Amino acid sequence: KLSESISAGALVITSDMDGIDPYRNHKFIFTSKVGDETELLEKCLKLSRKEINILKNEAHQSKIFDYSNFEKKAKKFIKSFSWDI
């Protein structure tokens, strides 16, 4: 539930999975390779309340999954079926 978490302003801790690459450059997404999970969790637990709040705010304001980012492509896709929108 990557998109829902970020849209709600939550930090994300995830495995190094397919599809994560486009979002890897955001500071509020923490990715871990197999075997490095403990190190990542320790890093996250050491964040101060201030650092967490800054990252949460950045996640919420990023709007990387906001529908408006995809609206033009979605309309083009739907129109390719000759549906009227």
mmCIF file of C-alpha atoms in Angstrom:
data_model
loop_
_atom_site.group_PDB
_atom_site.id
_atom_site.type_symbol
_atom_site.label_atom_id
_atom_site.label_comp_id
_atom_site.label_asym_id
_atom_site.label_seq_id
_atom_site.Cartn_x
_atom_site.Cartn_y
_atom_site.Cartn_z
ATOM 1 C CA LYS A 1 0.000 0.000 0.000
ATOM 2 C CA LEU A 2 2.768 2.368 -0.996
ATOM 3 C CA SER A 3 0.540 4.966 -2.619
ATOM 4 C CA GLU A 4 -1.960 5.104 0.247
ATOM 5 C CA SER A 5 0.776 5.462 2.852
ATOM 6 C CA ILE A 6 2.538 8.285 1.047
ATOM 7 C CA SER A 7 -0.730 10.077 0.256
ATOM 8 C CA ALA A 8 -1.550 9.998 3.971
ATOM 9 C CA GLY A 9 1.857 11.425 4.833
ATOM 10 C CA ALA A 10 3.280 8.227 6.289
ATOM 11 C CA LEU A 11 6.890 7.204 5.952
ATOM 12 C CA VAL A 12 7.384 3.983 4.043
ATOM 13 C CA ILE A 13 9.715 1.127 4.897
ATOM 14 C CA THR A 14 9.751 -1.425 2.102
ATOM 15 C CA SER A 15 11.786 -4.154 0.526
ATOM 16 C CA ASP A 16 13.747 -3.559 -2.633
ATOM 17 C CA MET A 17 10.873 -4.691 -4.852
ATOM 18 C CA ASP A 18 9.981 -4.340 -8.498
ATOM 19 C CA GLY A 19 8.316 -1.044 -9.256
ATOM 20 C CA ILE A 20 9.947 0.940 -6.450
ATOM 21 C CA ASP A 21 12.701 2.453 -8.633
ATOM 22 C CA PRO A 22 10.749 5.554 -9.763
ATOM 23 C CA TYR A 23 10.179 6.525 -6.127
ATOM 24 C CA ARG A 24 13.544 5.593 -4.635
ATOM 25 C CA ASN A 25 14.842 9.191 -4.701
ATOM 26 C CA HIS A 26 12.326 10.381 -2.096
ATOM 27 C CA LYS A 27 13.745 10.714 1.415
ATOM 28 C CA PHE A 28 10.549 9.416 3.017
ATOM 29 C CA ILE A 29 10.782 6.011 1.285
ATOM 30 C CA PHE A 30 13.218 3.681 3.003
ATOM 31 C CA THR A 31 14.128 0.600 0.957
ATOM 32 C CA SER A 32 16.033 -2.428 2.131
ATOM 33 C CA LYS A 33 17.720 -5.299 0.370
ATOM 34 C CA VAL A 34 17.277 -8.789 1.769
ATOM 35 C CA GLY A 35 19.531 -9.109 4.790
ATOM 36 C CA ASP A 36 19.743 -5.366 5.492
ATOM 37 C CA GLU A 37 16.354 -5.025 7.209
ATOM 38 C CA THR A 38 17.752 -4.718 10.735
ATOM 39 C CA GLU A 39 20.145 -1.938 9.727
ATOM 40 C CA LEU A 40 17.325 -0.020 8.046
ATOM 41 C CA LEU A 41 15.030 -0.368 11.049
ATOM 42 C CA GLU A 42 17.802 0.847 13.356
ATOM 43 C CA LYS A 43 18.310 3.878 11.094
ATOM 44 C CA CYS A 44 14.594 4.675 11.177
ATOM 45 C CA LEU A 45 14.365 4.246 14.942
ATOM 46 C CA LYS A 46 17.190 6.758 15.400
ATOM 47 C CA LEU A 47 15.290 9.516 13.582
ATOM 48 C CA SER A 48 14.301 12.387 15.846
ATOM 49 C CA ARG A 49 10.672 13.476 16.161
ATOM 50 C CA LYS A 50 11.598 16.613 14.190
ATOM 51 C CA GLU A 51 13.160 14.567 11.359
ATOM 52 C CA ILE A 52 10.114 12.293 11.246
ATOM 53 C CA ASN A 53 7.727 15.242 11.065
ATOM 54 C CA ILE A 54 9.741 16.844 8.253
ATOM 55 C CA LEU A 55 9.718 13.591 6.275
ATOM 56 C CA LYS A 56 5.994 13.064 6.911
ATOM 57 C CA ASN A 57 5.282 16.565 5.674
ATOM 58 C CA GLU A 58 7.409 15.966 2.561
ATOM 59 C CA ALA A 59 5.536 12.709 1.896
ATOM 60 C CA HIS A 60 2.156 14.396 2.180
ATOM 61 C CA GLN A 61 3.155 17.388 0.054
ATOM 62 C CA SER A 62 4.865 15.280 -2.634
ATOM 63 C CA LYS A 63 1.530 14.236 -4.131
ATOM 64 C CA ILE A 64 3.445 11.697 -6.240
ATOM 65 C CA PHE A 65 0.334 9.528 -6.452
ATOM 66 C CA ASP A 66 -2.195 12.341 -6.855
ATOM 67 C CA TYR A 67 -4.691 11.606 -9.609
ATOM 68 C CA SER A 68 -3.857 14.862 -11.374
ATOM 69 C CA ASN A 69 -0.422 13.444 -12.204
ATOM 70 C CA PHE A 70 -2.106 10.708 -14.230
ATOM 71 C CA GLU A 71 -5.257 12.430 -15.493
ATOM 72 C CA LYS A 72 -3.928 13.337 -18.943
ATOM 73 C CA LYS A 73 -2.571 9.832 -19.594
ATOM 74 C CA ALA A 74 -5.786 8.226 -18.332
ATOM 75 C CA LYS A 75 -7.947 10.388 -20.588
ATOM 76 C CA LYS A 76 -5.744 9.564 -23.582
ATOM 77 C CA PHE A 77 -6.008 5.859 -22.748
ATOM 78 C CA ILE A 78 -9.809 5.997 -22.414
ATOM 79 C CA LYS A 79 -10.171 7.990 -25.631
ATOM 80 C CA SER A 80 -8.177 5.292 -27.439
ATOM 81 C CA PHE A 81 -11.271 3.092 -26.928
ATOM 82 C CA SER A 82 -13.487 5.815 -28.423
ATOM 83 C CA TRP A 83 -15.371 6.237 -25.153
ATOM 84 C CA ASP A 84 -16.766 9.688 -24.516
ATOM 85 C CA ILE A 85 -15.494 11.286 -21.305
#
